């Protein structure tokens, strides 16, 4: 299969007119891009902010310059294409704009960022036409690597890494005791944390792999195969890296592969793996081959007369209007004043046979950012204790939203508590079955079982996507968009099963849920 570099596009009959057309089209496209950046500056700045604070996504600063350079390398091919506005591009812009609005209202930042980046090729399509988009398809597609996405993979990659390391240690004859992503071997204790997930290696490898495949190969098949390898190889390499670090430390009596050399060893190993991947891929490179002669199986596109200047202005002005519509509507929806200060959640001293206790069950509290009101109380009944935390959001906005990666039960590398397992569980809730999030925390002399769920628009859910959809729908229709996090926790002894604490939490839910919902209803009316 041949790709765009081997397309033969017949040259227009009137080169001067072609140059004038391209000059006008370039000016209109540039103005449309500047307009796009102005209206969506907040979303663009959110991308840049993540580039600055996260080493995982620091490569984002290079994506736009690389894409611009790749477009520049296609200038000879582009000179043979006649730009013609295509109003289908405007429809695509409109759909992406609505997607951005829905994601922005729902606080799904990464989707809003993807929609913004996708509006760039849509704008090119609207003003310059599909032939131009086809000629520079990869440079435009490469822009999507600028979006800092993928952090949702971290928990899965941590678990997969822990699975591999534990299995490899056992095959090596080393006894292992595992709790979640923590495991103990005779020489010491280890844990797979976020930095060990391999996400940083995966993103760097896939970005470089796609760029290398585009520059080195001409056939789509080889490009796809190499891109797929650039996804698989870093995952397996990270598993091996984690296993070898543990083995080196174990065999050296915990003297090597710890501290700073732990990270140096990881990046050196990753660098060697990537060099091997590119070296192996170079055996099938096609960039050094001479291009096919004209007419030998290549595709000839039809000649078009230059578009009338007025069509570019109409397309450009319409693109400006379509781009501005959605941020303007978002500002209108958010302009209504909403009270967020002075809200208080009041829980009673006694309810359902449970009485308020002065002593908390543990030195622990869930972490929720930007709450408009929150409360945490401990209740006791028949010698059993439960802590309940309520975090309330009156109007959800960036860094003050119910579904946020910075809301968690315990942070990584906490000095006392460790998350040793989490997942979903079905319990009896509000007279029926419901799915909640279950988390197990451990400390040196104590364990905690935590149940948590979210409440939005009268619906209890732990599904973050459903929660975001409910939020976006409420905002789009001008309805209340308040929400609350409900977290309950019960202690259990180190030698006990967490199921003992589960029975306590289930009894607490049966007795106290009406009171909790009433307290949330009262704060929503303040």
Coordinates of C-alpha atoms in Angstrom, one line a residue:
X1 CA 0.0 0.0 0.0
X2 CA 1.4 3.4 -1.0
X3 CA 1.0 6.5 1.1
X4 CA 0.7 10.2 0.6
X5 CA 4.4 10.8 -0.3
X6 CA 3.8 8.7 -3.5
X7 CA 0.7 10.5 -4.6
X8 CA 1.0 12.2 -8.0
X9 CA -1.1 15.4 -8.0
X10 CA -1.3 17.1 -11.4
X11 CA 0.0 20.7 -11.3
X12 CA -2.6 23.4 -12.0
X13 CA -2.6 25.0 -15.4
X14 CA -2.1 28.6 -14.0
X15 CA 0.8 28.6 -11.5
X16 CA 0.5 32.4 -10.7
X17 CA -3.2 32.0 -9.9
X18 CA -2.3 29.0 -7.8
X19 CA 0.2 31.0 -5.8
X20 CA -2.4 33.8 -5.2
X21 CA -4.9 31.3 -4.1
X22 CA -2.5 29.7 -1.7
X23 CA -1.5 33.1 -0.3
X24 CA -5.1 34.0 0.4
X25 CA -6.0 30.6 1.8
X26 CA -2.9 30.7 4.1
X27 CA -3.9 34.2 5.5
X28 CA -7.5 33.1 6.1
X29 CA -6.4 29.9 7.8
X30 CA -3.9 31.7 10.0
X31 CA -6.5 34.2 11.1
X32 CA -8.9 31.3 11.9
X33 CA -6.2 29.6 14.0
X34 CA -5.4 32.8 15.9
X35 CA -9.1 33.2 16.6
X36 CA -9.4 29.6 17.7
X37 CA -6.6 30.1 20.2
X38 CA -8.1 33.3 21.6
X39 CA -11.5 31.7 22.3
X40 CA -10.1 28.5 23.7
X41 CA -7.1 30.0 25.5
X42 CA -8.2 28.5 28.8
X43 CA -8.2 25.0 27.4
X44 CA -4.9 25.6 25.6
X45 CA -3.3 26.9 28.8
X46 CA -4.5 23.9 30.7
X47 CA -2.5 21.7 28.3
X48 CA 0.6 23.9 28.7
X49 CA 0.2 23.8 32.5
X50 CA 0.3 20.0 32.5
X51 CA 3.4 20.0 30.2
X52 CA 5.1 22.3 32.7
X53 CA 4.4 20.3 35.9
X54 CA 4.6 16.7 34.6
X55 CA 7.7 15.1 33.2
X56 CA 5.5 12.5 31.6
X57 CA 4.0 15.1 29.3
X58 CA 6.9 17.5 28.9
X59 CA 7.4 16.3 25.3
X60 CA 4.3 18.3 24.5
X61 CA 6.3 21.4 24.0
X62 CA 7.9 19.8 21.0
X63 CA 4.8 18.5 19.3
X64 CA 3.6 21.7 17.6
X65 CA 7.1 22.6 16.2
X66 CA 7.6 19.1 14.9
X67 CA 4.2 19.1 13.3
X68 CA 4.9 22.5 11.7
X69 CA 8.3 21.2 10.4
X70 CA 6.5 18.1 8.9
X71 CA 4.1 20.4 7.1
X72 CA 7.0 22.4 5.8
X73 CA 8.6 19.2 4.4
X74 CA 5.3 18.7 2.4
X75 CA 5.4 22.1 0.7
X76 CA 6.3 20.7 -2.7
X77 CA 3.3 18.4 -2.6
X78 CA 1.1 21.1 -1.2
X79 CA 2.1 23.4 -4.1
X80 CA 0.4 21.0 -6.5
X81 CA -2.8 20.9 -4.5
X82 CA -5.6 23.4 -5.2
X83 CA -7.0 24.6 -1.9
X84 CA -10.8 24.7 -2.0
X85 CA -13.1 25.4 1.0
X86 CA -15.2 22.5 2.0
X87 CA -18.3 23.2 4.2
X88 CA -18.2 19.7 5.5
X89 CA -15.3 20.9 7.6
X90 CA -17.5 23.4 9.2
X91 CA -20.0 20.7 10.2
X92 CA -17.1 18.8 11.8
X93 CA -16.0 22.0 13.6
X94 CA -19.6 22.4 14.9
X95 CA -19.7 18.8 16.2
X96 CA -16.3 19.2 17.9
X97 CA -17.3 22.5 19.3
X98 CA -20.4 20.9 20.9
X99 CA -18.2 18.1 22.2
X100 CA -15.9 20.7 23.7
X101 CA -18.9 22.4 25.4
X102 CA -20.3 19.2 26.8
X103 CA -16.8 18.1 28.1
X104 CA -16.1 21.6 29.5
X105 CA -19.5 21.7 31.3
X106 CA -18.9 18.2 32.7
X107 CA -15.3 19.0 33.7
X108 CA -13.8 16.3 31.5
X109 CA -10.7 18.3 30.7
X110 CA -8.9 15.7 28.6
X111 CA -11.9 15.4 26.2
X112 CA -12.2 19.2 25.9
X113 CA -8.5 19.3 25.1
X114 CA -8.9 16.6 22.4
X115 CA -11.8 18.5 20.9
X116 CA -9.8 21.7 20.7
X117 CA -6.8 19.9 19.0
X118 CA -9.2 18.2 16.6
X119 CA -10.6 21.6 15.7
X120 CA -7.3 22.5 14.1
X121 CA -7.4 19.9 11.2
X122 CA -11.2 20.6 11.0
X123 CA -10.4 24.3 10.4
X124 CA -7.8 23.3 7.8
X125 CA -10.5 21.1 6.2
X126 CA -13.1 23.9 6.2
X127 CA -10.8 26.5 4.7
X128 CA -8.3 24.5 2.5
X129 CA -10.3 21.4 1.7
X130 CA -10.0 17.6 2.1
X131 CA -7.1 17.3 -0.4
X132 CA -4.9 19.5 1.7
X133 CA -5.9 17.6 4.9
X134 CA -5.0 14.3 3.1
X135 CA -1.6 15.7 2.0
X136 CA -0.6 16.6 5.5
X137 CA -2.6 13.9 7.4
X138 CA 0.2 12.7 9.6
X139 CA 1.4 16.2 10.7
X140 CA -2.1 17.1 11.7
X141 CA -2.7 13.8 13.4
X142 CA 0.6 14.1 15.3
X143 CA -0.9 17.2 17.1
X144 CA -3.0 14.8 19.2
X145 CA 0.2 13.7 21.0
X146 CA 0.2 17.2 22.5
X147 CA -2.8 16.3 24.7
X148 CA -1.6 15.1 28.1
X149 CA -3.7 11.9 28.3
X150 CA -3.3 8.4 29.7
X151 CA -3.2 8.8 33.4
X152 CA -6.3 6.7 33.7
X153 CA -4.0 3.8 32.7
X154 CA -1.8 4.1 35.8
X155 CA -3.7 1.8 38.2
X156 CA -4.0 -0.9 35.6
X157 CA -0.4 -0.7 34.6
X158 CA 0.7 -0.7 38.3
X159 CA -1.3 -3.9 38.9
X160 CA 0.1 -5.5 35.7
X161 CA 3.6 -4.6 36.8
X162 CA 3.1 -6.0 40.3
X163 CA 1.6 -9.2 38.8
X164 CA 4.6 -9.7 36.6
X165 CA 7.2 -9.0 39.2
X166 CA 5.6 -11.2 41.8
X167 CA 5.2 -14.1 39.3
X168 CA 8.8 -13.6 38.2
X169 CA 10.1 -13.6 41.7
X170 CA 8.2 -16.8 42.5
X171 CA 9.7 -18.4 39.4
X172 CA 13.1 -17.3 40.6
X173 CA 12.5 -19.2 43.9
X174 CA 12.0 -16.2 46.1
X175 CA 9.0 -16.3 48.5
X176 CA 6.7 -13.3 48.1
X177 CA 3.9 -12.0 50.3
X178 CA 1.7 -9.5 48.4
X179 CA -1.0 -7.0 49.5
X180 CA -2.3 -5.0 46.5
X181 CA 0.8 -3.4 44.8
X182 CA 2.9 -3.9 48.0
X183 CA 4.9 -7.1 48.3
X184 CA 7.5 -8.4 50.8
X185 CA 10.5 -10.7 50.1
X186 CA 13.1 -11.9 52.6
X187 CA 15.4 -9.0 51.9
X188 CA 12.9 -6.2 52.2
X189 CA 9.6 -4.6 51.3
X190 CA 8.7 -3.2 47.9
X191 CA 5.8 -1.4 46.3
X192 CA 4.8 -0.5 42.7
X193 CA 3.9 3.2 42.8
X194 CA 2.8 5.5 40.0
X195 CA 6.4 6.1 38.8
X196 CA 6.8 2.3 38.4
X197 CA 3.7 1.9 36.2
X198 CA 5.6 2.6 33.0
X199 CA 3.2 5.2 31.7
X200 CA 6.1 7.6 31.1
X201 CA 8.0 5.0 29.1
X202 CA 4.8 4.1 27.1
X203 CA 3.9 7.6 26.1
X204 CA 7.5 8.5 25.1
X205 CA 7.9 5.3 23.2
X206 CA 4.6 5.6 21.3
X207 CA 5.3 9.2 20.4
X208 CA 8.8 8.5 19.1
X209 CA 7.7 5.3 17.5
X210 CA 5.0 6.9 15.4
X211 CA 7.3 9.7 14.3
X212 CA 10.0 7.2 13.5
X213 CA 7.6 5.0 11.5
X214 CA 6.3 8.0 9.5
X215 CA 9.8 9.2 8.6
X216 CA 11.4 5.8 8.0
X217 CA 8.7 3.8 6.2
X218 CA 6.4 4.4 3.2
X219 CA 4.0 1.5 3.5
X220 CA 1.1 1.9 5.8
X221 CA 1.5 -1.7 6.9
X222 CA 5.0 -1.3 8.2
X223 CA 4.1 2.0 9.9
X224 CA 1.3 0.3 11.8
X225 CA 3.4 -2.7 12.8
X226 CA 6.2 -0.4 14.1
X227 CA 3.7 1.8 16.0
X228 CA 2.2 -1.3 17.6
X229 CA 5.6 -2.5 18.6
X230 CA 6.3 0.9 20.2
X231 CA 3.3 0.3 22.4
X232 CA 4.0 -3.3 23.4
X233 CA 7.8 -3.2 23.8
X234 CA 7.9 -0.4 26.6
X235 CA 5.2 -2.3 28.6
X236 CA 7.2 -5.5 28.6
X237 CA 10.4 -3.6 29.1
X238 CA 9.0 -1.9 32.2
X239 CA 8.0 -5.2 33.7
X240 CA 11.5 -6.6 33.1
X241 CA 13.0 -3.3 34.5
X242 CA 11.0 -3.6 37.7
X243 CA 11.9 -7.2 38.2
X244 CA 15.6 -6.6 37.6
X245 CA 15.7 -3.7 40.1
X246 CA 14.2 -5.9 42.8
X247 CA 16.6 -8.8 41.9
X248 CA 19.7 -6.5 41.9
X249 CA 18.7 -5.1 45.3
X250 CA 17.9 -8.5 46.7
X251 CA 21.2 -10.1 45.5
X252 CA 23.2 -7.1 46.8
X253 CA 21.7 -7.2 50.2
X254 CA 19.7 -4.0 49.5
X255 CA 22.8 -1.9 48.6
X256 CA 22.2 -1.4 44.9
X257 CA 19.3 -0.2 42.7
X258 CA 17.9 2.0 45.5
X259 CA 17.6 5.7 45.8
X260 CA 18.8 7.8 42.8
X261 CA 20.4 4.9 41.0
X262 CA 16.9 3.3 40.9
X263 CA 15.7 6.0 38.5
X264 CA 19.0 6.3 36.6
X265 CA 19.0 2.5 36.0
X266 CA 15.4 2.7 34.8
X267 CA 16.0 5.5 32.2
X268 CA 19.2 3.9 31.0
X269 CA 17.4 0.6 30.6
X270 CA 14.6 2.3 28.7
X271 CA 17.1 4.1 26.5
X272 CA 18.8 0.9 25.6
X273 CA 15.5 -0.8 24.8
X274 CA 14.4 2.1 22.5
X275 CA 17.8 2.1 20.7
X276 CA 17.4 -1.6 20.1
X277 CA 13.8 -1.1 18.8
X278 CA 14.9 1.6 16.3
X279 CA 17.9 -0.5 15.3
X280 CA 15.8 -3.5 14.5
X281 CA 13.3 -1.3 12.7
X282 CA 16.0 0.2 10.5
X283 CA 16.5 -3.2 8.7
X284 CA 13.2 -2.6 6.9
X285 CA 13.5 1.2 6.4
X286 CA 12.2 2.6 3.1
X287 CA 13.1 6.2 3.4
X288 CA 16.4 5.6 1.5
X289 CA 14.7 4.0 -1.5
X290 CA 14.0 6.0 -4.6
X291 CA 10.4 7.0 -5.0
X292 CA 8.3 5.3 -7.7
X293 CA 8.3 6.9 -11.1
X294 CA 5.3 8.9 -12.0
X295 CA 2.4 6.8 -13.2
X296 CA 3.7 3.5 -11.8
X297 CA 0.7 2.6 -9.6
X298 CA 0.4 6.0 -8.0
X299 CA -2.8 7.9 -7.6
X300 CA -3.6 11.0 -9.7
X301 CA -6.0 13.5 -8.2
X302 CA -8.1 15.6 -10.5
X303 CA -7.3 19.2 -11.4
X304 CA -9.5 21.9 -9.8
X305 CA -9.7 25.5 -10.8
X306 CA -8.7 27.9 -8.1
X307 CA -11.6 28.7 -5.8
X308 CA -13.1 32.2 -5.9
X309 CA -11.6 34.5 -3.2
X310 CA -15.1 35.1 -1.8
X311 CA -15.4 31.4 -0.9
X312 CA -12.3 31.6 1.3
X313 CA -13.7 34.7 3.1
X314 CA -17.1 33.0 3.6
X315 CA -15.5 29.8 4.9
X316 CA -13.2 31.8 7.2
X317 CA -15.9 34.0 8.6
X318 CA -18.2 31.0 9.2
X319 CA -15.3 29.1 10.8
X320 CA -14.8 32.1 13.2
X321 CA -18.5 32.1 14.1
X322 CA -18.6 28.3 14.7
X323 CA -15.5 28.4 16.8
X324 CA -16.8 31.3 19.0
X325 CA -20.3 29.9 19.5
X326 CA -19.5 27.3 22.1
X327 CA -17.2 29.2 24.5
X328 CA -19.6 32.1 24.4
X329 CA -22.5 29.8 25.4
X330 CA -20.4 28.3 28.1
X331 CA -19.7 31.8 29.5
X332 CA -23.4 32.5 29.4
X333 CA -24.3 29.4 31.4
X334 CA -21.6 30.1 34.0
X335 CA -22.5 33.8 34.4
X336 CA -25.4 33.2 36.8
X337 CA -24.3 33.9 40.4
X338 CA -24.3 30.9 42.7
X339 CA -23.7 30.9 46.4
X340 CA -20.7 28.8 47.3
X341 CA -19.5 30.4 50.5
X342 CA -20.8 29.8 54.0
X343 CA -22.4 26.4 53.3
X344 CA -22.5 24.0 56.2
X345 CA -23.3 20.2 56.3
X346 CA -24.9 19.3 59.6
X347 CA -25.0 15.7 60.8
X348 CA -27.1 14.9 64.0
X349 CA -25.5 13.7 67.2
X350 CA -27.7 10.6 67.2
X351 CA -29.6 8.8 64.4
X352 CA -30.7 5.3 63.7
X353 CA -29.3 4.1 67.0
X354 CA -25.8 5.5 66.2
X355 CA -24.3 8.1 68.5
X356 CA -21.6 10.6 67.8
X357 CA -18.1 9.7 69.2
X358 CA -15.5 12.2 70.2
X359 CA -12.6 10.0 69.2
X360 CA -12.0 9.4 65.5
X361 CA -11.4 5.8 64.4
X362 CA -8.0 6.7 62.9
X363 CA -5.8 9.6 61.9
X364 CA -7.1 9.6 58.4
X365 CA -9.4 11.6 56.2
X366 CA -10.2 11.3 52.4
X367 CA -8.8 14.0 50.2
X368 CA -11.3 16.1 48.2
X369 CA -10.2 19.4 46.7
X370 CA -12.4 22.5 46.3
X371 CA -15.4 21.3 48.3
X372 CA -17.9 24.0 49.1
X373 CA -18.8 22.2 52.3
X374 CA -17.5 19.1 54.1
X375 CA -17.9 17.3 57.3
X376 CA -16.4 14.2 59.0
X377 CA -17.9 12.5 62.1
X378 CA -17.4 9.2 63.9
X379 CA -20.4 7.3 65.1
X380 CA -20.7 4.3 67.5
X381 CA -23.3 1.6 68.2
X382 CA -23.0 -1.6 70.3
X383 CA -19.2 -1.3 70.5
X384 CA -18.8 -0.7 66.7
X385 CA -17.5 2.5 65.2
X386 CA -17.8 4.0 61.8
X387 CA -16.5 7.3 60.3
X388 CA -18.6 9.1 57.7
X389 CA -17.2 11.9 55.4
X390 CA -19.4 14.1 53.2
X391 CA -17.9 16.4 50.6
X392 CA -20.4 18.7 48.9
X393 CA -20.0 20.8 45.7
X394 CA -22.6 23.4 45.0
X395 CA -21.4 24.3 41.5
X396 CA -18.7 22.2 40.0
X397 CA -15.8 23.9 38.2
X398 CA -12.2 23.3 37.4
X399 CA -10.3 22.2 40.6
X400 CA -13.6 22.2 42.5
X401 CA -15.4 19.1 41.1
X402 CA -16.6 15.8 42.4
X403 CA -14.8 13.6 39.8
X404 CA -11.2 14.7 39.8
X405 CA -7.9 12.8 39.8
X406 CA -6.8 14.8 42.9
X407 CA -9.7 13.3 44.9
X408 CA -8.5 10.1 46.6
X409 CA -8.6 8.0 49.7
X410 CA -4.9 8.2 50.4
X411 CA -2.0 9.7 48.6
X412 CA 0.9 7.7 47.2
X413 CA 3.8 7.3 49.5
X414 CA 1.8 8.4 52.6
X415 CA 4.1 8.1 55.7
X416 CA 1.5 5.9 57.6
X417 CA -1.2 4.6 55.4
X418 CA -1.0 2.5 52.2
X419 CA -3.6 1.6 49.7
X420 CA -3.5 -2.2 49.4
X421 CA -6.5 -2.8 47.2
X422 CA -9.5 -1.2 45.7
X423 CA -12.4 -2.3 43.5
X424 CA -16.2 -2.2 43.2
X425 CA -18.6 -4.0 45.4
X426 CA -22.4 -4.5 45.4
X427 CA -24.3 -3.6 48.5
X428 CA -27.8 -2.9 49.7
X429 CA -28.4 0.8 49.2
X430 CA -31.7 2.8 49.3
X431 CA -33.8 -0.3 49.3
X432 CA -32.0 -1.9 46.4
X433 CA -28.7 -3.1 45.1
X434 CA -26.0 -0.6 44.2
X435 CA -22.3 -0.6 43.3
X436 CA -19.9 1.2 45.5
X437 CA -16.1 1.7 45.5
X438 CA -14.3 -0.4 48.1
X439 CA -10.8 0.5 49.3
X440 CA -8.5 -1.3 51.8
X441 CA -6.0 0.8 53.7
X442 CA -3.3 -0.5 56.0
X443 CA -1.1 1.0 58.7
X444 CA 1.5 -0.8 60.9
X445 CA -1.1 -1.6 63.6
X446 CA -4.5 -1.0 61.9
X447 CA -6.6 -1.6 58.9
X448 CA -9.5 0.4 57.4
X449 CA -12.3 -0.8 55.1
X450 CA -13.7 2.2 53.1
X451 CA -16.9 2.3 51.0
X452 CA -17.5 5.4 48.9
X453 CA -19.8 6.6 46.2
X454 CA -21.0 9.8 44.5
X455 CA -24.5 11.3 44.5
X456 CA -25.5 13.6 41.6
X457 CA -29.0 14.5 40.4
X458 CA -30.5 12.1 42.9
X459 CA -28.4 9.2 41.5
X460 CA -25.8 7.2 43.4
X461 CA -22.9 6.1 41.2
X462 CA -19.2 5.2 41.2
X463 CA -19.0 5.3 37.4
X464 CA -17.0 8.5 36.6
X465 CA -18.3 8.6 33.1
X466 CA -21.9 8.5 34.1
X467 CA -21.2 11.2 36.8
X468 CA -19.6 13.5 34.2
X469 CA -22.6 12.9 31.8
X470 CA -25.1 13.8 34.5
X471 CA -23.1 16.9 35.4
X472 CA -22.8 18.0 31.8
X473 CA -26.5 17.4 31.1
X474 CA -27.5 19.4 34.2
X475 CA -25.3 22.3 33.2
X476 CA -26.3 22.3 29.6
X477 CA -30.0 22.4 30.6
X478 CA -29.4 25.1 33.2
X479 CA -30.3 22.8 36.1
X480 CA -28.6 22.4 39.5
X481 CA -25.2 20.8 39.1
X482 CA -24.5 20.1 42.8
X483 CA -23.0 16.8 43.8
X484 CA -21.6 15.0 46.9
X485 CA -19.1 12.4 47.8
X486 CA -20.2 9.9 50.5
X487 CA -17.4 8.0 52.3
X488 CA -17.8 5.6 55.2
X489 CA -15.0 3.7 56.9
X490 CA -14.7 1.0 59.6
X491 CA -11.6 -0.3 61.3
X492 CA -10.6 -3.9 61.7
X493 CA -7.7 -5.7 63.3
X494 CA -4.6 -6.8 61.4
X495 CA -5.4 -10.5 61.9
X496 CA -9.1 -10.1 61.0
X497 CA -10.9 -10.4 57.7
X498 CA -12.2 -7.1 56.2
X499 CA -15.6 -8.8 55.9
X500 CA -16.2 -8.2 59.6
X501 CA -15.9 -4.5 58.9
X502 CA -18.1 -4.9 55.8
X503 CA -21.0 -6.1 57.9
X504 CA -20.6 -3.1 60.2
X505 CA -20.6 -0.7 57.2
X506 CA -23.7 -2.4 55.7
X507 CA -25.5 -2.0 59.0
X508 CA -24.5 1.7 59.2
X509 CA -25.8 2.3 55.7
X510 CA -29.1 0.7 56.5
X511 CA -29.5 2.9 59.6
X512 CA -27.9 6.2 58.6
X513 CA -28.4 6.6 54.8
X514 CA -31.8 8.5 55.2
X515 CA -30.1 10.9 57.6
X516 CA -27.1 11.4 55.4
X517 CA -29.3 12.1 52.3
X518 CA -31.4 14.5 54.4
X519 CA -28.3 16.4 55.5
X520 CA -27.2 16.7 51.9
X521 CA -30.6 17.9 50.9
X522 CA -30.5 20.6 53.6
X523 CA -27.2 22.0 52.4
X524 CA -28.4 22.1 48.8
X525 CA -31.2 24.5 49.9
X526 CA -29.0 26.9 51.8

